[in-house]
Coordinates of C-alpha atoms in Angstrom, one line a residue:
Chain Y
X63 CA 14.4 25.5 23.9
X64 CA 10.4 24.3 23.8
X65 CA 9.6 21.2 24.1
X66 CA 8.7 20.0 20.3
X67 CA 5.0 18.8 20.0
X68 CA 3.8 15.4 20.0
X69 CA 2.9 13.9 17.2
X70 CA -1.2 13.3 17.3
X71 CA -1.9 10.2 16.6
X72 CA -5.4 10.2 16.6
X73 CA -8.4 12.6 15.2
X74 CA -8.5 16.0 16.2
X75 CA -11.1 18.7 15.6
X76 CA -9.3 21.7 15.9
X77 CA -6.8 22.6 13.4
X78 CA -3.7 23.7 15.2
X79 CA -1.8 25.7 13.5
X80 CA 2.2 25.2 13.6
X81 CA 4.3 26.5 16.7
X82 CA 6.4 29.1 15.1
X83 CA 9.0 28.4 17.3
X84 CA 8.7 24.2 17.0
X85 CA 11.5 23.0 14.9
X86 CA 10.7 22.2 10.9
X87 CA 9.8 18.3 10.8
X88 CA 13.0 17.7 8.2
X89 CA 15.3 20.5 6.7
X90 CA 17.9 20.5 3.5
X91 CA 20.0 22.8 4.1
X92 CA 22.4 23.9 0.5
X93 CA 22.0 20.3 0.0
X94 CA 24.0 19.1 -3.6
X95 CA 24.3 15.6 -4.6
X96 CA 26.8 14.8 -7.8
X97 CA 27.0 11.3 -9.5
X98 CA 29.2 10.3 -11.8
X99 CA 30.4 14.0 -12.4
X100 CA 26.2 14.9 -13.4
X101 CA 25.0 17.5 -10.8
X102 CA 21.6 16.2 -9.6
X103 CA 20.5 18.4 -6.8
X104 CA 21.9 22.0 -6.7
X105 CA 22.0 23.8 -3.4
X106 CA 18.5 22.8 -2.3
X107 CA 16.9 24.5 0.6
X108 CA 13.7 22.5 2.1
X109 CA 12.1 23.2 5.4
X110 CA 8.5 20.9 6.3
X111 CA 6.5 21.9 9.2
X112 CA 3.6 20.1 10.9
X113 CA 0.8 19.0 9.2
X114 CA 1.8 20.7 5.9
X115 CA 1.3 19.3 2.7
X116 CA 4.6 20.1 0.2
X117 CA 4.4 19.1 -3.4
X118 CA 7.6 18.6 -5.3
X119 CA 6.8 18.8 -9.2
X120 CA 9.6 19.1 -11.9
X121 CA 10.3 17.7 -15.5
X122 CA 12.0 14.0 -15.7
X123 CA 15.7 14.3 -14.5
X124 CA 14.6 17.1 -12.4
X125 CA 15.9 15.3 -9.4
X126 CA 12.3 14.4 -7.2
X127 CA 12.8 11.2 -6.5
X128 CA 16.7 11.9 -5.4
X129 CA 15.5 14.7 -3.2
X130 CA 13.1 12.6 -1.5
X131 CA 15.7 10.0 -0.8
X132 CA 18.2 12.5 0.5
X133 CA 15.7 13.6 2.4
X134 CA 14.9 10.5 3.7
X135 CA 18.4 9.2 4.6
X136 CA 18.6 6.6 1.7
X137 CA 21.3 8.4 0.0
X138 CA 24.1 10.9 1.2
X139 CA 24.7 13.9 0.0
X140 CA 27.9 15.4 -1.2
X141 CA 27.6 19.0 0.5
X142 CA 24.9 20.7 2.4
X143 CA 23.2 18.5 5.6
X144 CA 19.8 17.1 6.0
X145 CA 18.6 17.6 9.7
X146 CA 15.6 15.8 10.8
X147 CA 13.5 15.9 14.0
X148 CA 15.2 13.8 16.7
X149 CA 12.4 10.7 16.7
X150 CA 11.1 11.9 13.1
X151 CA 8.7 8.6 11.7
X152 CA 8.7 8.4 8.6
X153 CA 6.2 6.8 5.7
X154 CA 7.2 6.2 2.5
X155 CA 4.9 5.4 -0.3
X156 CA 7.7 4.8 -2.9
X157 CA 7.2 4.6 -6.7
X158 CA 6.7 1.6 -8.0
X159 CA 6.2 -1.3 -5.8
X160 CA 6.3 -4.6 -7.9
X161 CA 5.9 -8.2 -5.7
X162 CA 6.9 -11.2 -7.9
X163 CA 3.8 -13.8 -7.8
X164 CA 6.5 -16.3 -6.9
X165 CA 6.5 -14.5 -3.8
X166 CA 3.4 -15.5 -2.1
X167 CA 2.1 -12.3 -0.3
X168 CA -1.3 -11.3 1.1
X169 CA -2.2 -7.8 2.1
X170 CA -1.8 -8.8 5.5
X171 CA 1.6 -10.4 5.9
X172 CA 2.7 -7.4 3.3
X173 CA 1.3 -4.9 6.4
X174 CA 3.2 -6.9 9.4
X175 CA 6.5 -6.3 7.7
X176 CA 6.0 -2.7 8.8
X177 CA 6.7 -4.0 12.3
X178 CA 3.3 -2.9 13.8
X179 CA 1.3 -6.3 13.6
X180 CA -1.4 -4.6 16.1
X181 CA -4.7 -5.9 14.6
X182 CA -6.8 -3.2 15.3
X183 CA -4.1 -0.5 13.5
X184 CA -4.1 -2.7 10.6
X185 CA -7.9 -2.8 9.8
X186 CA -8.0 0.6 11.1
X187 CA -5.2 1.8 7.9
X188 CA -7.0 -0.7 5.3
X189 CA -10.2 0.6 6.3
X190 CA -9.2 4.5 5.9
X191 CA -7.6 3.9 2.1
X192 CA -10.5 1.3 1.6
X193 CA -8.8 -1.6 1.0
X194 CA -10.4 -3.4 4.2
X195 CA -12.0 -6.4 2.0
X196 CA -8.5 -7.7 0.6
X197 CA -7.2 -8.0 3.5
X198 CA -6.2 -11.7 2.2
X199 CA -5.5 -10.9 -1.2
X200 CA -2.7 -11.7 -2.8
X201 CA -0.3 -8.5 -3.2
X202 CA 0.6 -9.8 -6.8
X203 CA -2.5 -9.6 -7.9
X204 CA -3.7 -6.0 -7.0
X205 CA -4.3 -3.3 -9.5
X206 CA -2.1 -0.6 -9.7
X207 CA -4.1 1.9 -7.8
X208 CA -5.0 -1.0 -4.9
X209 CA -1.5 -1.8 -4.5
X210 CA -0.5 2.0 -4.0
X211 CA -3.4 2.5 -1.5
X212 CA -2.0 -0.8 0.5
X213 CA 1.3 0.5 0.7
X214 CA 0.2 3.8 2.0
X215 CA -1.9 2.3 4.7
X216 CA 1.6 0.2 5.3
X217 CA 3.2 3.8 5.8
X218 CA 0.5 4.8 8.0
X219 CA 1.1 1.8 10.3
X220 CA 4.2 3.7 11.2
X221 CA 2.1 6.3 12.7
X222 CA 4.9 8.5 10.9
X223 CA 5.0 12.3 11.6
X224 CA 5.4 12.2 7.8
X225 CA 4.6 10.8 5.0
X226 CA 6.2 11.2 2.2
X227 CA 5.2 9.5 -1.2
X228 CA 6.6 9.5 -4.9
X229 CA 4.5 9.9 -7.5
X230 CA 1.5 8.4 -5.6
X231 CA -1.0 8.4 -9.0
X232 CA 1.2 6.6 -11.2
X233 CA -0.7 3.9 -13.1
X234 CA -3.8 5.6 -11.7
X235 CA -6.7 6.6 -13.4
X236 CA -8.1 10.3 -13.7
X237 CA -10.9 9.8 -11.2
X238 CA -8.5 7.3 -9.0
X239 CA -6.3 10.2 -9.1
X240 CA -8.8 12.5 -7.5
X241 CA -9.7 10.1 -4.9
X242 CA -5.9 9.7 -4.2
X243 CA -5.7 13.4 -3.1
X244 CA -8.8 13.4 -1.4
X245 CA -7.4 10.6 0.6
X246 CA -4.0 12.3 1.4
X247 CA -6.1 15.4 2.3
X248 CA -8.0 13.1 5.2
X249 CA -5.2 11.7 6.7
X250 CA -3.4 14.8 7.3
X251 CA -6.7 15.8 9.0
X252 CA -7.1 12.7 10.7
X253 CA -3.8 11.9 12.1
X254 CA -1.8 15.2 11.6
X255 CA 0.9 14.3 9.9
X256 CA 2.6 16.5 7.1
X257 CA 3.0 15.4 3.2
X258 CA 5.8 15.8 0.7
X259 CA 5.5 14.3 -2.4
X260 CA 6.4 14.1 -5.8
X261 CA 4.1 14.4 -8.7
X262 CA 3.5 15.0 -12.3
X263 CA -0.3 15.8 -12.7
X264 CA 0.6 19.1 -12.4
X265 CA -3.0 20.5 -12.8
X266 CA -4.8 18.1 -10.4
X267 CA -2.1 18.3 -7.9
X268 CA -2.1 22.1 -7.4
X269 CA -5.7 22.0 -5.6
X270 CA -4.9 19.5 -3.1
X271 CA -1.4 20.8 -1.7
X272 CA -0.3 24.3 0.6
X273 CA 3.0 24.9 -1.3
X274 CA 5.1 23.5 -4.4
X275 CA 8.3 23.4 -4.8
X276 CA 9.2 23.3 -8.8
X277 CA 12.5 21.3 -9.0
X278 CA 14.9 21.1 -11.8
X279 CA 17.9 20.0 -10.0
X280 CA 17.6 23.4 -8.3
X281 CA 14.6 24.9 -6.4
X282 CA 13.2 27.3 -9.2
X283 CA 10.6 28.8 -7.7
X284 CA 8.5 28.0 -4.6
X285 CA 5.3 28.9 -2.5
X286 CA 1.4 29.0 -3.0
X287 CA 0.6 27.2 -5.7
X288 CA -1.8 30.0 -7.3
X289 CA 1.5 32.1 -6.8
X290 CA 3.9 29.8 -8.6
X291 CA 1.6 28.8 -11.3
X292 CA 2.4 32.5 -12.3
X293 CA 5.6 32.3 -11.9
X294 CA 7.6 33.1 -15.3
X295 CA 10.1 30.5 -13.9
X296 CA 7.6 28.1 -13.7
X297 CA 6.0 28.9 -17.2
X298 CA 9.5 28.6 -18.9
X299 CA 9.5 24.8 -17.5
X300 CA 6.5 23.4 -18.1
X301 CA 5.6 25.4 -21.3
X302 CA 2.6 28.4 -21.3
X303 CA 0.4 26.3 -22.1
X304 CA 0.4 23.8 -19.7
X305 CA 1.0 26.1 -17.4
X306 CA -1.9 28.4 -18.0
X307 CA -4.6 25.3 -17.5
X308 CA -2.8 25.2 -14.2
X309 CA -3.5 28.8 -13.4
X310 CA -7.4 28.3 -14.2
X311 CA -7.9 25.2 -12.3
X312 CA -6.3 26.6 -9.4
X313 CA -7.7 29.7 -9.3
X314 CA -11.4 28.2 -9.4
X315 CA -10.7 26.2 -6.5
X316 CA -9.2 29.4 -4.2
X317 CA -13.0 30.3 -4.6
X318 CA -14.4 27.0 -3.4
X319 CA -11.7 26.2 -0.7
X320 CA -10.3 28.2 2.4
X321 CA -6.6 29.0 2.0
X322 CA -5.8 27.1 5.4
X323 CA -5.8 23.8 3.1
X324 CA -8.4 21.9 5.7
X325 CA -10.3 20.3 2.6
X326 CA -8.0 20.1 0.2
X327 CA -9.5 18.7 -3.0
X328 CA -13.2 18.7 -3.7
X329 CA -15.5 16.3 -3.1
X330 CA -15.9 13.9 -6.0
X331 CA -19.3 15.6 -7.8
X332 CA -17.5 18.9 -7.8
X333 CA -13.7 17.4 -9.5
X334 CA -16.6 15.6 -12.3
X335 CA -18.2 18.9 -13.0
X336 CA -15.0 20.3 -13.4
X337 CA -14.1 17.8 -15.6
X338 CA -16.9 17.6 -18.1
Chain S
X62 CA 19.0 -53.6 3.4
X63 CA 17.6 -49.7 3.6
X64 CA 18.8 -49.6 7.3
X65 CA 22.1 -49.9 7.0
X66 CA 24.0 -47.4 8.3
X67 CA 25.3 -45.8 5.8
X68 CA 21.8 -45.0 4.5
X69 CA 20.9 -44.6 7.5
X70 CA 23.6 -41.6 8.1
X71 CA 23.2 -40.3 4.5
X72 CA 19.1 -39.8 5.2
X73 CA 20.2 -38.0 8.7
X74 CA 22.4 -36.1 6.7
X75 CA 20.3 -35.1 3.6
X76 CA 17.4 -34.2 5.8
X77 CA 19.1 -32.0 7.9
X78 CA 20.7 -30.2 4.3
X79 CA 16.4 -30.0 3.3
X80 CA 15.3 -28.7 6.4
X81 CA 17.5 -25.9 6.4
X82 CA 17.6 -25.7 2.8
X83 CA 13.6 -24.9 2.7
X84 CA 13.6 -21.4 4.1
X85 CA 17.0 -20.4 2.6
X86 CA 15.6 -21.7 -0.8
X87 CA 12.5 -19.4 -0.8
X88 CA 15.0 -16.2 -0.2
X89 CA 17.2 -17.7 -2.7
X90 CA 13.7 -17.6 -5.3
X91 CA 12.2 -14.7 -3.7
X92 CA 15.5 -12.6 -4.7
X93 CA 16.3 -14.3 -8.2
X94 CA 19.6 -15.6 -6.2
X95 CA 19.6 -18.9 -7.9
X96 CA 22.7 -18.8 -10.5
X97 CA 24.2 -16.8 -7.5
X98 CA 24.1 -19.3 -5.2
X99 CA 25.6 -21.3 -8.2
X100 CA 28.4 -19.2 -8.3
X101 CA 29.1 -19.7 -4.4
X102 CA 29.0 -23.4 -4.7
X103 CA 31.6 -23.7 -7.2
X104 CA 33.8 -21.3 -5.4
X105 CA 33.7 -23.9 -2.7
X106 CA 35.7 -26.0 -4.6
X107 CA 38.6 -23.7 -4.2
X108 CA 37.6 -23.3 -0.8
X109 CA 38.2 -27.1 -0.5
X110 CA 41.7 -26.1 -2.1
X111 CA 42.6 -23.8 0.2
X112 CA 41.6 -26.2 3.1
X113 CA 43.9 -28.4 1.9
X114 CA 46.8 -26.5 1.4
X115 CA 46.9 -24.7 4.8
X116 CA 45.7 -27.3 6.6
X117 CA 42.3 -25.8 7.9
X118 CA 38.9 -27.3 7.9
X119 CA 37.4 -27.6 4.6
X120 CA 34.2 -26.1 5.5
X121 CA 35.4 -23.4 7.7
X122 CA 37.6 -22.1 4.3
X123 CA 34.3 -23.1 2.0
X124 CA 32.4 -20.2 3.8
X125 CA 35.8 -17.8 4.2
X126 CA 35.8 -17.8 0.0
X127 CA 31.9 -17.5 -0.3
X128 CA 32.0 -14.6 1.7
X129 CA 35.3 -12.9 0.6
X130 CA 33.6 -14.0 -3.2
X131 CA 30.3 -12.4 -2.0
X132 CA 32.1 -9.2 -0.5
X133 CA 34.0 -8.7 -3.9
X134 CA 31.0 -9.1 -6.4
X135 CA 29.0 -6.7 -3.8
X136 CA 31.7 -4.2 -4.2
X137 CA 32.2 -4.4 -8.0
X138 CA 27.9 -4.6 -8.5
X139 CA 28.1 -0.9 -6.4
X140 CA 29.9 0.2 -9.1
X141 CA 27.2 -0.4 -12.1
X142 CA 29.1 -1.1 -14.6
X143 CA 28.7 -4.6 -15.3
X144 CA 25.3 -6.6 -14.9
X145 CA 24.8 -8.9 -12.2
X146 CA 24.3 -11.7 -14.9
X147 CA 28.2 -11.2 -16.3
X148 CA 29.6 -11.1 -13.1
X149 CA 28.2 -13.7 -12.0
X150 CA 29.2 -15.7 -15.2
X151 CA 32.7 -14.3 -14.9
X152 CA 33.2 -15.5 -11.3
X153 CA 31.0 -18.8 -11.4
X154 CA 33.3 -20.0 -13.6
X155 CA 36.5 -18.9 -12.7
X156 CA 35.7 -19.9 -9.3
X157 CA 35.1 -23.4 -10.4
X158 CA 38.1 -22.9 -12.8
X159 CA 40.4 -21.8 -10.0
X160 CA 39.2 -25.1 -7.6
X161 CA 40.1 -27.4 -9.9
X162 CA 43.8 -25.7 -11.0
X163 CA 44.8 -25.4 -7.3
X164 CA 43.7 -29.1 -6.6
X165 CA 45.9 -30.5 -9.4
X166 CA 48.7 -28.3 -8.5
X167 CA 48.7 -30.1 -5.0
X168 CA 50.4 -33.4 -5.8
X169 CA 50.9 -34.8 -2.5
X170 CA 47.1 -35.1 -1.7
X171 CA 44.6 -37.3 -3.5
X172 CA 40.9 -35.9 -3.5
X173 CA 38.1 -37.6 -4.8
X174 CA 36.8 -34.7 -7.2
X175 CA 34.1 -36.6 -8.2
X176 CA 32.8 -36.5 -4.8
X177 CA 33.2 -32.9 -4.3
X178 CA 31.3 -32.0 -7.6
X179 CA 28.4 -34.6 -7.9
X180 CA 28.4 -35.3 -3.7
X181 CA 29.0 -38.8 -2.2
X182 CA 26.2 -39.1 0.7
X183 CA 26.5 -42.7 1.5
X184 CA 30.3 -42.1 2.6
X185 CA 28.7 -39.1 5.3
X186 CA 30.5 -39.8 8.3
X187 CA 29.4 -39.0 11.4
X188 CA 31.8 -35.5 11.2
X189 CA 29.8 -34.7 8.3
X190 CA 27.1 -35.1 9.8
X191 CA 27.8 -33.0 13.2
X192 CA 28.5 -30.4 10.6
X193 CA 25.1 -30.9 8.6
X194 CA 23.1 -30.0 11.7
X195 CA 25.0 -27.9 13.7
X196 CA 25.3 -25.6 10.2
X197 CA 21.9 -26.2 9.8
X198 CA 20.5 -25.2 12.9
X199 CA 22.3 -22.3 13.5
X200 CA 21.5 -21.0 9.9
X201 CA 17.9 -22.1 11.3
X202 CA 18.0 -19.7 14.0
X203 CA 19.8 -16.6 12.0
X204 CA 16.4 -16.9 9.5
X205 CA 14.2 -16.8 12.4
X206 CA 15.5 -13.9 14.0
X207 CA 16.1 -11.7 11.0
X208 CA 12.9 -13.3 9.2
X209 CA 10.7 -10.4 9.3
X210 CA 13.4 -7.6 8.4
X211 CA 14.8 -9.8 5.9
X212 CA 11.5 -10.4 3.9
X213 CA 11.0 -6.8 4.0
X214 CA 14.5 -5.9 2.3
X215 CA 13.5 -8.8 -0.1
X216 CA 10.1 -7.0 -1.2
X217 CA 11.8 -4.2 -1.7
X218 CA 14.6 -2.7 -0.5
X219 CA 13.8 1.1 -0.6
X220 CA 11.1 0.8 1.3
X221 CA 12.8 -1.3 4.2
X222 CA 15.7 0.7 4.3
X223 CA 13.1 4.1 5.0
X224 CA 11.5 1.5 7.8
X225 CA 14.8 1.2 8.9
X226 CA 15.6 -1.9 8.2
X227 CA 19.7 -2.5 7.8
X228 CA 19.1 -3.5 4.0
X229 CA 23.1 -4.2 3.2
X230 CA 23.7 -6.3 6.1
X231 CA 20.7 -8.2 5.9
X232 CA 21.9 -9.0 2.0
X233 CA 25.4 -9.7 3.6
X234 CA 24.0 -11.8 6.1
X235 CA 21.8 -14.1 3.7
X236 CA 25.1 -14.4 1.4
X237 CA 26.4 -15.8 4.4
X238 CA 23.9 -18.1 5.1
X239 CA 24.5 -19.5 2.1
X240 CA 27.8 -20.3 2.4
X241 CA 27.4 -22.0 5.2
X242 CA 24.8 -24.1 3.6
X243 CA 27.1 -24.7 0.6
X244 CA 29.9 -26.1 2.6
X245 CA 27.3 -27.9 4.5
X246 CA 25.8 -29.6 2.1
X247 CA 28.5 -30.4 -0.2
X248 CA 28.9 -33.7 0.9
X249 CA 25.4 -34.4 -0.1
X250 CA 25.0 -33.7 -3.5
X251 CA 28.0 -32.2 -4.9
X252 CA 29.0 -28.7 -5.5
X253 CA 27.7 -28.4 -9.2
X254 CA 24.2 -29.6 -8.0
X255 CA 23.7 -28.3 -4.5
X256 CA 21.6 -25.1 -5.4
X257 CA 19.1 -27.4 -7.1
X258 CA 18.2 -28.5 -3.4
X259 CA 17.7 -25.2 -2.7
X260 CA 16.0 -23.9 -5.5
X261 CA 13.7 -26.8 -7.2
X262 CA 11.5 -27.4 -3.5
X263 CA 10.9 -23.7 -2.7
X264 CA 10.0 -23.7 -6.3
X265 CA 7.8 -27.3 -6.2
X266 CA 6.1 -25.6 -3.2
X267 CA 4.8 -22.3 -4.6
X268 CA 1.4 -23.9 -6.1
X269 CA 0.8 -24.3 -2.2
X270 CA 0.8 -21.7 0.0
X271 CA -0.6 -18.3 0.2
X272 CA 2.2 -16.9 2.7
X273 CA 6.1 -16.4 2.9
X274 CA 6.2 -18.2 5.6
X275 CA 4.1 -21.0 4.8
X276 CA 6.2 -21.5 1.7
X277 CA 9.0 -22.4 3.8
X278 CA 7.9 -25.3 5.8
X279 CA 6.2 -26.3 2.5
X280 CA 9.5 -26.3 0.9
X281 CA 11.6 -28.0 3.7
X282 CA 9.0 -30.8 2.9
X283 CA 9.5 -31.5 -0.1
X284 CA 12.9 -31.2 0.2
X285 CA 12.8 -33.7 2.5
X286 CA 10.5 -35.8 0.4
X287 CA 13.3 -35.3 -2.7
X288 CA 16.0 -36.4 -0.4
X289 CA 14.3 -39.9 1.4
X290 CA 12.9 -40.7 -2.0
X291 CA 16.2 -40.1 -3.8
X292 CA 18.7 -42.2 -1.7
X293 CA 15.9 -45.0 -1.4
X294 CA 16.2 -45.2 -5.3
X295 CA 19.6 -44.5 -5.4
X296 CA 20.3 -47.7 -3.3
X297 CA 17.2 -49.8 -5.1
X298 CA 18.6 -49.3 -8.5
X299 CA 22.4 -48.7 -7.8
X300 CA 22.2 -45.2 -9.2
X301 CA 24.6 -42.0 -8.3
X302 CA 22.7 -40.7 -5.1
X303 CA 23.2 -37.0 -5.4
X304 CA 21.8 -36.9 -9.1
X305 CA 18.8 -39.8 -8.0
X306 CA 17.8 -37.0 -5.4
X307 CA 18.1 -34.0 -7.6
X308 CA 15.7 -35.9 -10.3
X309 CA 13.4 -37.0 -7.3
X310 CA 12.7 -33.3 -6.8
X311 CA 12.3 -32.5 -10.2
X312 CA 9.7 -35.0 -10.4
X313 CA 8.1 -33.4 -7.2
X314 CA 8.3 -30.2 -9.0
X315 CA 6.6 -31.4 -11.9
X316 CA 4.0 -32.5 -10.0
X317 CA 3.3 -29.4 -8.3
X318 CA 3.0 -28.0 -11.7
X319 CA 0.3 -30.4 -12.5
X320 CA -1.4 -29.5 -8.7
X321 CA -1.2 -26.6 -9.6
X322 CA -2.8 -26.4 -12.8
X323 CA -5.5 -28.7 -12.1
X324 CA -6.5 -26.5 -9.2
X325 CA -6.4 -23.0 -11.3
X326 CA -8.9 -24.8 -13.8
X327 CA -11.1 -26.0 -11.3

């Protein structure tokens, strides 16, 4: 067996692309999950590779947020098996993270319960989601979109081999949104990690990711996302017309990006022309 | 007459009960613990019970009930079907309920109930207080060493347990903590007041600090502060101690209201 890659830590020029032969970074393998007699996950089958950016989307109920916990070890399933990477670090950027003001919390002390108190990596992740100047701020007080981007630099203090995060935009605004991809984009190309996440804003998500997996408690359809914003089984989901905006807005941007995924949402004058 | 020795003891005593009591108090705040740690004092009023009857150590069976009382509520919370707030109202009281029964079925023995419920500091004797301290600092040291991944389960608990933190046994571990507080500090202040020490000075310290950890030592002060202050007056004005040192740390609380406010309007 060859030796499995080692995770790159720091910025690299050259865009390797995956080892055929390396092992996937976290496989679900027929992987069901039942509560209370209500089937949440059906037989899902999941492989992420290096450095790939996987977007689950999916109606409410659909199961996301279950998957990703299965995935991550959080919760067991009833049949199928999870295997992960022997020495797979993970981040995790979960939902909704709510810190009650009678906890006092800054930014910093908030960071150092990752376990990785090394100053220079600290800065390093506030400066990179650019929340370097609260570094003293109280956690309590931060907007919904500040406190996301502090607990994704938290989950890059792991230095994980991937991050996975749910629903990163909620309680973001349309152009924080943007920004939030473009973000994700860089430090895939910075530090070479792969993405899976979770997310409802179907059409802005479809630019910035290399394959979606549309969820409703089983995998309906998966793969490019100009491919399965055709997909009838995707339509049927999400409605035509909802759908078809999807199709438009992702076809433009096949013409302005590469299909490798290196920039993986445009810059932020191109996503306002798109929008006006 | 303030150095007697009783006083002297019962301040020995009390501080060690606020020093500890500081830290455990901000988890207990942090994690909206408070009418839990309610419920685990009055189960150590069957505990006493139990100590009694099979001729153990009270304290040692104080802490066997909180956790086997702890265990069980985990185990039926898992289950969802009833909120923590009616569980805990269903087995606050009946632990309290339960206490008192098996103490009157036990003829033979005489207990002061008073004491256990409203705490009888100035008769601390120097047993008490080997167990005050010797509780106290090992609870001390469990904190320190499981401070960091215990915060982090307390933020939130998803998010630790993807970090890897153990998230159950770090909630096991503080219910046990507790416990051993509880039958600790017992003596002190009674069993029907003793998560007031906890609770009111990690809540009195809040205006002033900006980190968990600060918070702490902030509320171990004032704690300590609440206790001094509330025998001194208990003794000055012959009133019952545990109460005299509960109200001193209301009164600290209200001023760290007032602290507080005056420095948000500045």
């Amino acid at each position: 067996m060859m030796s499995i890659p080692a995770p790159i830590d720091t910025p690299s020029l050259i865009e390797t692309p995956p080892l055929i032969e390396a092992p996937p970074l976290i496989e679900a393998q027929a992987v069901s999950l039942s509560r209370d007699g209500t089937l949440l996950l059906d037989s899902i089958d999941l492989s992420l590779s290096d450095r790939e950016i996987v977007t689950i989307v999916g109606p409410n109920g659909a199961g996301k947020t279950t998957l990703l916990r299965v995935l991550m070890g959080l919760d067991a399933p009833n049949s199928g098996r999870v295997r992960r990477r022997p020495g797979l670090r993970l981040g995790y950027v979960p939902q909704r993270l709510h810190v009650d003001p009678i906890l006092p919390l800054t930014v910093d002390a908030f960071l150092g319960l990752s376990g990785n108190r090394d100053k220079a990596a600290t800065q390093a992740a506030l400066v990179q989601v650019g929340m370097d100047s609260h570094a003293k701020s109280q956690v309590c007080r931060l907007s919904g979109g500040e406190l996301q981007r502090v607990v994704l630099a938290r989950a890059l203090l792991r230095r994980p081999h991937l991050l996975l995060l749910d629903e990163p935009t909620q309680g973001v605004d349309v152009g924080g949104m943007a920004e939030l991809y473009r973000l994700i984009g860089e430090i895939r190309r910075d530090r070479g990690c792969a993405v899976l996440m979770v997310s409802h804003d179907l059409h802005v998500v479809m630019g910035a990711t290399d394959r979606v997996v549309c969820l409703n408690r089983h995998v309906c359809c998966t793969g490019h996302p100009h491919d399965v914003s055709r997909d009838p089984r995707y339509q049927s989901l999400f409605g035509r017309e909802v759908a078809g905006q999807v199709a438009v807005y992702t076809h433009h941007h096949d013409h302005v990006h590469g299909p490798d995924g290196q920039c993986v949402v445009p810059d932020k004058g191109d996503e306002n022309r798109d929008r006006a | 007459m303030f150095l007697e020795d009783f006083v002297v003891r019962a301040v020995v005593a009390g501080l060690g009960v606020a020093l500890v009591g500081g830290p455990l108090g901000c988890f207990i705040v942090w994690r909206r613990m408070a009418y839990f740690g309610d419920t685990m004092a009055h189960a150590a009023l069957l505990g006493v019970a139990l100590g009694l009857l099979l001729h153990v150590p009270t304290s040692g069976a104080i802490v066997l009930v909180g956790v086997a009382l702890a265990g069980m509520m985990t185990l039926l919370l898992r289950q969802g079907r009833w909120g923590s707030d009616t569980l805990l109202g269903i087995f606050s009281h009946t632990a309290l309920a339960l206490g008192l029964v098996a103490l009157s079925l036990m003829e033979t023995v005489r207990v002061d109930l008073m004491g256990y419920l409203f705490g009888d500091i100035l008769a601390v004797t120097p047993e008490n207080l080997m167990w005050v301290w010797g509780g106290g600092i090992i609870v001390l040291a469990v904190l320190v060493v499981l401070w960091r991944p215990m915060l982090s389960a307390t933020v939130h608990a998803d998010l630790a347990a993807a970090e890897g933190v153990p998230v159950q046994a770090m909630q096991f571990a503080l219910m046990l903590l507790i416990a051993v507080v509880v039958a600790a500090a017992m003596n002190i202040v009674g069993i029907l007041l003793v998560t007031s020490l906890l609770v009111i000075p990690a809540a009195a310290a809040r205006p002033f600090v900006s980190t968990p950890g600060h918070m702490a030592v902030v509320a171990s002060g004032i704690g300590s502060m609440a206790v001094v202050g509330g025998i001194l007056a208990s003794v000055q004005w012959d009133t019952p101690t545990g109460p005299s040192i509960v109200v001193t740390a209301f009164s600290l609380f209200m001023a760290s209201l007032l602290i507080g406010a005056a420095r948000r309007s500045r």
